[in-house]
Amino acid sequence: MPPTPRPDPASAGPPRPGNLPHEVNRFVGRAAERAALQEALAAARLVTVTGPGGVGKSRFAAHAASWIPRELRADGVWRAELAAVRRPELVEYALAESLGLTDHTARSSRQVLLDHLAERSLVLVLDGFEHLVDACARLVRDLLRAAPDLRVIAVGRRPLALDGERLLPLAPLPVEGAAELFTDRAAALLPGFRLHDGNRADVLEVCRRLDCLPLAVELAVGRLRALSPAQLAERLDDRFRLLTGGGRDTPPRHQTLRTAIGWSHELCTALERLLWARLSVFAGSFDLEAAEYICSGDGLHADALLDVLQELIGQSVVTREETTAGVRYRMLDTVRAYGAEWLDSVGDTERMRRRHRDWYMGLATWCELDWFSPRQSEVAARIDGELPNLRAALEFCLNEPGETHLAQYLAGTLWFYWAGCGHLAEGRHWLEHSIELDAASGGHGESAYPDSRLKALWVLGYVAILQGDTVPALAALQECREEAERTGNTTAIAYAVHRTGCLALVTDDVPRAEQLLRESLTRYREIGELNSNVLMGQVELAMALAFRGELAQAVALCEDVRQVCEDHGERWTRAYALYVLAYARWTEGEPAAARRLLKECLTIDHEFRDLLGTVLAIELLALVTVAEGDAAEAAVLQGAAGRMWPSVGLRLFGSGHYNLPHELCEARAREVLGDARFDELTCTGGLLGHDETVERALGGGPRTAAVTVPRPARAPAPEMREPAASPTANGGETTG
C-alpha cells in the first residue's frame, strides 16, 4: 500500500500557528477515519474520538487535525495533553500552558481562557481527559459557549456527554493496515525488512492475535531484535494464556492490550522490569540524571541504569526525544500505568514517590540559586520541561500528612518561575493551597517549620502585587513580617519589607515606597543577601526616585544594578534596570538612547515570557516613537499594549506615575492624527498577536523628523542623598 499523499502545499496555504507535534515516522492508514473527522467537525464544534487504550487515538487525532481546512483553524491547531494532570483544578492551567498563555492578573484561569478564545478561530485537541472527565466537560462546555469559532477534538476512552457532541469511535486497524504498520516499523528497526511470502503469514497472524491494535503491534515489533515473526507468532499462545487480564465482562480489546503490554513486560529481563516499574513515578518526560537518582539502588546499580534504559527504548517501552533542554525520555501513559501497577504490587510506590519528590525539591533549590547566573535562560527552559514533575511533587507534599511545609518550601522556591516566566496564576494556586492547608491543620502562627511558611507568604504577596491584587498581597506580607519578627527570621523580614515597599510603589505612595525600599536594601546588606530579588529592590527604588524627578540618583542606582548583573550574568532584573534607564533618557530628551535601551529590555522580557516587563517596555516605546515623529506607529503600539494589559492585571497598576508615559503618548498622537485616525490605528494594534507586537516594536525606529513631546516637570532637586549601596557579592544567593 503506497504512502498516503499529503496535500499540495499551494492548496494547504502558509503554516498556521499551533503546537501539533511533528510526525517522526510515517502515519499508516486511517484515511477514511480522517475524512469522517473532517466531516463531523464541519457539522459540529465538538467531536470526541473514543476507543480502547492502544488503538492509536492520540496519534490519529494529531495527524487528522493537521489536515483540517484552514478556514476552520485560522488561529491554528493547539494540542493539550492532560494525561499527566492529576488534579481537576489544574486542567485550566495545563490548557493555558498548551496555548502559550501567560497571565499576570487575579482573574481565574477559566476567565483567562474564555477571554483568549472568544475572538479566535482555532481547533483545540484535548488529549487524555478520561480521568478528569467531569472537570473537562465543564470547561469545554464553557469554552464552546464563549468562543463561537472554537472547535474541540476530545480524545479519550469515553465521551464528554455534552450537548452537540459528535462521537467518532476509532476501531483497530484492518489486518492489512496492521501488517503495513508492522512492516514499516520493522524496516526502521531492521533495515531491509520487508513483507514477503516467507513471513507474510506469520506477520498477519501476529497482527490478528493482537487484534490489530497499533500499540500492541509496535510493542511486538520491538521484539524483532531477538525473535523472528514466526517466533513471535509461536510465543503469543503461551503469553496470552498467562497474562490475560480482567474478568469475563472486560472488553476483549482491553484484555488484548493488557496481554500485549504484559507479554512485552514478561519478555523483559528482571532489571528491565524493575526500571520500568520505577520509571512510572515520573509525570510527563524525564532526564537521565533524574532517572539515575530516583530509580537506582536496591538491585539496580546507577552505573547499569543507562544500559537498561537503552533496552527499554529499543523495545518501545520508553521513547527518546530531543528538547531545548536536552535529551529527555517519556513513557506512553498506558505503559506507565502498567508499570505503576507492578510498582504498587511490590509495595514500593510510596518510597519511589518520596525519592521523586526529593529530587525535584533539590532541582528547584538548585535552579533558584542558578537563576542568579548566566544560566537564567537554561533554568527557565529546565523548569518548563519539568513542570509536570514539579506539580506531581507539590501534590505529593500536599497529600502527605505532616509535609505541608515541604509544599510551602517548593512553591516558594519557584518564585523566580512564577514571577519571571509568566506563571503567576499557577504559582498563586500552589502558594495559597499550601498556606491554607497549614492553617487548617493548626499551623497558622505555630508552624513547626516557620521558615517554609514565611517564604510562601512573601512570595504569595509578591505574586499578588504583580497581579494587581493589593488587598491579599498586603495581608500576606503583614502576616509574614509579624511572624518573622516573632521568630527572629531576619531574611523573611527583609523580603516582607521589600515587597511592602513594592506594593506602595505601584499604588502611588512614593514616599513610603522609598522609605521601605531603602530599609529593605539596608537589611539585605546586613545579612549578606544578593540575588535577583535584591537587585530588583534597587531598581524599584530607582523608579521611585525617577517618579520624584531625582533622575541622577535613579540612574546611578540602575547603572550599579546593570554592572552587577553583567558581573553575574543576570538578565531578568537587568531588563527592568534598562527600563528605568530608558525612562530617564526619554525624560532628558534623548529618545534615540531610550529606544536602544528599550529594545534590549524588550528582547530579554520576551525571552523570559515576562508579560509585565514586555508591556511596560512597549508603552514606553510608544512614547519614544511619537517623540521621534511617528504618531501613527505610536498609536499602533498603544493599541497592541492595550490588548496585552488585560492579561497582566490592572492597567499600569492603576498608578498615575506608571500611567504618565501612556497619557502623554496618547495626547500627542491624538493631536497629530486626530481622534478618528488615532482610534482606527489603536484598533489595528489591538489585532496584533503577542509575538507580532514584539517583532514590530523591536523592528521599529524613527521614520520622520522628531517632534517635541512635553515631558513631566522635574521636581525641585532635593538635597542629594547617598545612593543605596549595592549589597556585596560575598556569599551567593540565599533563600528567605
Tab-separated table of C-alpha atoms in Angstrom, residues 72-334:
chain	number	residue	atom	x	y	z
A	72	LEU	CA	-11.701	26.292	10.386
A	73	ARG	CA	-8.321	26.939	12.028
A	74	ALA	CA	-7.284	30.474	11.143
A	75	ASP	CA	-5.561	30.761	14.542
A	76	GLY	CA	-4.061	27.296	14.440
A	77	VAL	CA	-4.437	23.848	15.945
A	78	TRP	CA	-3.403	23.541	19.580
A	79	ARG	CA	-2.969	20.291	21.470
A	80	ALA	CA	-3.248	19.957	25.256
A	81	GLU	CA	-2.027	16.721	26.827
A	82	LEU	CA	-3.832	16.021	30.096
A	83	ALA	CA	-2.592	12.522	30.904
A	84	ALA	CA	-0.035	13.844	33.422
A	85	VAL	CA	-2.538	16.206	35.113
A	86	ARG	CA	-3.930	14.638	38.254
A	87	ARG	CA	-5.956	17.394	39.946
A	88	PRO	CA	-9.164	18.700	38.315
A	89	GLU	CA	-8.323	22.311	39.186
A	90	LEU	CA	-5.091	22.085	37.180
A	91	VAL	CA	-6.845	21.325	33.884
A	92	GLU	CA	-7.243	25.036	33.174
A	93	TYR	CA	-3.574	25.741	33.886
A	94	ALA	CA	-2.460	22.883	31.657
A	95	LEU	CA	-4.675	24.129	28.845
A	96	ALA	CA	-3.376	27.686	29.234
A	97	GLU	CA	0.185	26.381	29.168
A	98	SER	CA	-0.506	24.456	25.949
A	99	LEU	CA	-1.918	27.597	24.347
A	100	GLY	CA	1.194	29.530	25.370
A	101	LEU	CA	-0.818	31.919	27.557
A	102	THR	CA	0.762	33.996	30.282
A	103	ASP	CA	-1.461	35.992	32.595
A	104	HIS	CA	-0.491	38.272	35.481
A	105	THR	CA	-3.989	39.151	36.634
A	106	ALA	CA	-6.102	37.956	39.518
A	107	ARG	CA	-8.641	36.610	37.028
A	108	SER	CA	-9.453	32.941	37.241
A	109	SER	CA	-7.646	30.723	34.763
A	110	ARG	CA	-11.018	29.854	33.252
A	111	GLN	CA	-11.756	33.516	32.586
A	112	VAL	CA	-8.332	33.944	31.001
A	113	LEU	CA	-9.089	31.060	28.644
A	114	LEU	CA	-12.552	32.375	27.860
A	115	ASP	CA	-11.211	35.833	27.049
A	116	HIS	CA	-8.384	34.459	24.914
A	117	LEU	CA	-10.526	32.095	22.858
A	118	ALA	CA	-13.593	34.293	22.487
A	119	GLU	CA	-12.266	36.089	19.409
A	120	ARG	CA	-10.216	33.313	17.839
A	121	SER	CA	-10.891	30.646	15.249
A	122	LEU	CA	-8.910	27.595	16.215
A	123	VAL	CA	-9.066	23.864	16.818
A	124	LEU	CA	-8.223	22.546	20.273
A	125	VAL	CA	-7.174	18.902	20.624
A	126	LEU	CA	-7.863	17.847	24.229
A	127	ASP	CA	-5.960	14.595	24.732
A	128	GLY	CA	-6.152	12.116	27.630
A	129	PHE	CA	-9.042	13.556	29.630
A	130	GLU	CA	-10.774	10.376	30.807
A	131	HIS	CA	-9.533	10.557	34.420
A	132	LEU	CA	-10.745	14.181	34.614
A	133	VAL	CA	-13.921	13.847	32.574
A	134	ASP	CA	-16.188	15.972	34.799
A	135	ALA	CA	-13.769	18.895	35.036
A	136	CYS	CA	-13.000	18.723	31.320
A	137	ALA	CA	-16.664	18.525	30.353
A	138	ARG	CA	-17.469	21.667	32.346
A	139	LEU	CA	-14.508	23.518	30.879
A	140	VAL	CA	-15.254	22.503	27.275
A	141	ARG	CA	-18.911	23.483	27.708
A	142	ASP	CA	-17.932	26.956	28.934
A	143	LEU	CA	-15.315	27.444	26.221
A	144	LEU	CA	-17.679	26.464	23.406
A	145	ARG	CA	-20.357	28.819	24.712
A	146	ALA	CA	-17.948	31.754	24.929
A	147	ALA	CA	-15.977	31.152	21.730
A	148	PRO	CA	-18.217	30.796	18.649
A	149	ASP	CA	-15.326	29.936	16.295
A	150	LEU	CA	-13.713	27.347	18.557
A	151	ARG	CA	-13.770	23.662	17.640
A	152	VAL	CA	-12.688	20.905	20.003
A	153	ILE	CA	-11.398	17.425	19.247
A	154	ALA	CA	-11.534	15.494	22.522
A	155	VAL	CA	-9.547	12.265	22.765
A	156	GLY	CA	-10.363	9.667	25.398
A	157	ARG	CA	-11.873	6.321	26.235
A	158	ARG	CA	-15.298	7.774	26.999
A	159	PRO	CA	-17.474	10.638	25.726
A	160	LEU	CA	-17.740	14.002	27.465
A	161	ALA	CA	-21.546	13.639	27.297
A	162	LEU	CA	-22.194	17.243	26.224
A	163	ASP	CA	-24.965	18.577	24.016
A	164	GLY	CA	-23.903	18.750	20.395
A	165	GLU	CA	-21.059	16.272	20.838
A	166	ARG	CA	-20.286	14.045	17.850
A	167	LEU	CA	-18.609	10.717	18.563
A	168	LEU	CA	-16.012	9.113	16.341
A	169	PRO	CA	-15.251	5.609	17.645
A	170	LEU	CA	-11.816	4.518	16.484
A	171	ALA	CA	-11.592	0.800	15.767
A	172	PRO	CA	-8.403	-1.248	15.447
A	173	LEU	CA	-6.702	-1.232	12.082
A	174	PRO	CA	-7.807	-3.717	9.430
A	175	VAL	CA	-5.409	-6.629	9.311
A	176	GLU	CA	-3.715	-5.388	6.142
A	177	GLY	CA	-3.279	-1.967	7.708
A	178	ALA	CA	-1.787	-3.530	10.845
A	179	ALA	CA	0.549	-5.585	8.679
A	180	GLU	CA	1.620	-2.409	6.861
A	181	LEU	CA	2.307	-0.772	10.227
A	182	PHE	CA	4.258	-3.840	11.360
A	183	THR	CA	6.337	-3.793	8.173
A	184	ASP	CA	7.006	-0.056	8.288
A	185	ARG	CA	8.213	-0.122	11.895
A	186	ALA	CA	10.161	-3.342	11.394
A	187	ALA	CA	12.003	-1.821	8.428
A	188	ALA	CA	13.012	1.107	10.631
A	189	LEU	CA	14.296	-1.318	13.261
A	190	LEU	CA	15.889	-3.821	10.888
A	191	PRO	CA	16.947	-2.153	7.616
A	192	GLY	CA	15.980	-4.336	4.687
A	193	PHE	CA	12.981	-5.945	6.406
A	194	ARG	CA	10.036	-6.412	4.041
A	195	LEU	CA	6.880	-8.418	3.792
A	196	HIS	CA	7.290	-11.464	1.523
A	197	ASP	CA	5.861	-14.916	1.023
A	198	GLY	CA	8.207	-16.361	3.642
A	199	ASN	CA	6.998	-14.172	6.536
A	200	ARG	CA	3.611	-12.800	5.402
A	201	ALA	CA	1.511	-15.499	7.108
A	202	ASP	CA	3.374	-15.072	10.411
A	203	VAL	CA	3.092	-11.272	10.365
A	204	LEU	CA	-0.633	-11.452	9.624
A	205	GLU	CA	-1.065	-13.985	12.418
A	206	VAL	CA	0.714	-11.742	14.927
A	207	CYS	CA	-1.457	-8.804	13.922
A	208	ARG	CA	-4.667	-10.821	14.187
A	209	ARG	CA	-3.737	-12.219	17.588
A	210	LEU	CA	-3.060	-8.679	18.810
A	211	ASP	CA	-6.458	-7.543	17.473
A	212	CYS	CA	-4.580	-5.161	15.160
A	213	LEU	CA	-4.128	-2.608	17.932
A	214	PRO	CA	-1.374	-0.179	16.857
A	215	LEU	CA	0.290	-0.012	20.287
A	216	ALA	CA	0.306	-3.782	20.605
A	217	VAL	CA	1.744	-4.156	17.092
A	218	GLU	CA	4.501	-1.646	17.790
A	219	LEU	CA	5.374	-3.352	21.073
A	220	ALA	CA	5.574	-6.668	19.242
A	221	VAL	CA	7.855	-5.203	16.590
A	222	GLY	CA	10.244	-4.211	19.351
A	223	ARG	CA	10.935	-7.912	19.956
A	224	LEU	CA	12.248	-8.426	16.410
A	225	ARG	CA	15.726	-7.629	17.692
A	226	ALA	CA	15.706	-11.102	19.196
A	227	LEU	CA	12.860	-13.014	17.516
A	228	SER	CA	11.636	-13.704	14.003
A	229	PRO	CA	7.989	-13.134	13.001
A	230	ALA	CA	7.476	-16.893	13.225
A	231	GLN	CA	8.834	-16.975	16.774
A	232	LEU	CA	6.617	-14.015	17.686
A	233	ALA	CA	3.540	-15.849	16.452
A	234	GLU	CA	4.581	-19.032	18.286
A	235	ARG	CA	5.190	-17.325	21.628
A	236	LEU	CA	1.939	-15.386	21.637
A	237	ASP	CA	-0.049	-18.504	22.564
A	238	ASP	CA	1.654	-19.053	25.896
A	239	ARG	CA	1.811	-15.382	26.812
A	240	PHE	CA	-1.867	-14.824	26.068
A	241	ARG	CA	-2.916	-17.667	28.345
A	242	LEU	CA	-0.582	-16.498	31.094
A	243	LEU	CA	-1.273	-12.770	31.029
A	244	THR	CA	-4.917	-12.337	30.018
A	245	GLY	CA	-6.293	-9.751	32.453
A	246	GLY	CA	-9.716	-8.672	33.624
A	247	GLY	CA	-12.927	-10.578	34.271
A	248	ARG	CA	-15.367	-12.151	31.870
A	249	ASP	CA	-17.094	-8.835	31.274
A	250	THR	CA	-13.876	-6.968	30.414
A	251	PRO	CA	-13.884	-5.916	26.740
A	252	PRO	CA	-11.678	-8.258	24.711
A	253	ARG	CA	-9.632	-5.394	23.308
A	254	HIS	CA	-8.741	-4.287	26.804
A	255	GLN	CA	-7.632	-7.829	27.568
A	256	THR	CA	-5.634	-7.907	24.362
A	257	LEU	CA	-3.804	-4.676	25.076
A	258	ARG	CA	-3.021	-5.768	28.594
A	259	THR	CA	-1.788	-9.044	27.195
A	260	ALA	CA	0.418	-7.245	24.689
A	261	ILE	CA	1.932	-4.990	27.322
A	262	GLY	CA	2.156	-7.785	29.853
A	263	TRP	CA	3.785	-10.021	27.291
A	264	SER	CA	6.345	-7.336	26.495
A	265	HIS	CA	6.891	-6.967	30.237
A	266	GLU	CA	7.306	-10.696	30.688
A	267	LEU	CA	9.970	-10.829	27.981
A	268	CYS	CA	11.983	-8.111	29.710
A	269	THR	CA	14.830	-9.048	32.000
A	270	ALA	CA	14.395	-8.631	35.733
A	271	LEU	CA	16.337	-5.354	35.691
A	272	GLU	CA	14.272	-4.028	32.791
A	273	ARG	CA	11.041	-4.824	34.627
A	274	LEU	CA	12.379	-3.163	37.766
A	275	LEU	CA	13.310	0.022	35.933
A	276	TRP	CA	10.005	0.036	34.026
A	277	ALA	CA	8.102	-0.023	37.307
A	278	ARG	CA	10.228	2.676	38.920
A	279	LEU	CA	10.055	4.997	35.916
A	280	SER	CA	6.276	5.053	36.335
A	281	VAL	CA	6.640	7.661	39.122
A	282	PHE	CA	7.515	10.321	36.553
A	283	ALA	CA	4.799	12.621	35.228
A	284	GLY	CA	5.489	13.603	31.645
A	285	SER	CA	9.084	13.406	30.482
A	286	PHE	CA	12.287	12.999	32.489
A	287	ASP	CA	16.028	13.173	32.006
A	288	LEU	CA	18.777	10.663	32.661
A	289	GLU	CA	20.073	12.297	35.839
A	290	ALA	CA	16.626	12.162	37.457
A	291	ALA	CA	16.177	8.524	36.459
A	292	GLU	CA	19.602	7.602	37.851
A	293	TYR	CA	18.922	9.265	41.211
A	294	ILE	CA	15.336	8.140	41.698
A	295	CYS	CA	15.369	4.670	40.172
A	296	SER	CA	18.800	3.254	41.074
A	297	GLY	CA	19.680	1.251	44.176
A	298	ASP	CA	18.117	-1.815	45.754
A	299	GLY	CA	19.039	-4.178	42.944
A	300	LEU	CA	19.723	-1.680	40.152
A	301	HIS	CA	23.145	-0.037	40.251
A	302	ALA	CA	23.335	3.540	38.938
A	303	ASP	CA	26.129	2.590	36.542
A	304	ALA	CA	23.908	-0.037	34.910
A	305	LEU	CA	20.802	2.124	34.597
A	306	LEU	CA	21.689	3.684	31.247
A	307	ASP	CA	22.176	0.287	29.621
A	308	VAL	CA	18.851	-0.933	30.992
A	309	LEU	CA	17.142	2.254	29.841
A	310	GLN	CA	18.532	1.773	26.337
A	311	GLU	CA	16.997	-1.699	26.240
A	312	LEU	CA	13.604	-0.287	27.225
A	313	ILE	CA	13.943	2.299	24.443
A	314	GLY	CA	14.762	-0.466	21.984
A	315	GLN	CA	11.575	-2.289	22.989
A	316	SER	CA	9.393	0.845	22.593
A	317	VAL	CA	8.613	0.897	26.302
A	318	VAL	CA	10.397	4.256	26.626
A	319	THR	CA	10.743	6.886	23.887
A	320	ARG	CA	13.632	9.316	23.486
A	321	GLU	CA	13.015	12.923	22.450
A	322	GLU	CA	15.164	15.967	21.700
A	323	THR	CA	14.152	19.169	23.503
A	324	THR	CA	15.588	22.639	24.017
A	325	ALA	CA	16.654	21.449	27.467
A	326	GLY	CA	18.465	18.384	26.059
A	327	VAL	CA	17.606	14.700	25.612
A	328	ARG	CA	14.587	13.545	27.583
A	329	TYR	CA	12.607	10.336	27.859
A	330	ARG	CA	8.932	9.502	28.087
A	331	MET	CA	6.612	6.508	28.520
A	332	LEU	CA	3.214	6.176	26.925
A	333	ASP	CA	0.544	6.650	29.555
A	334	THR	CA	-0.765	3.104	29.183
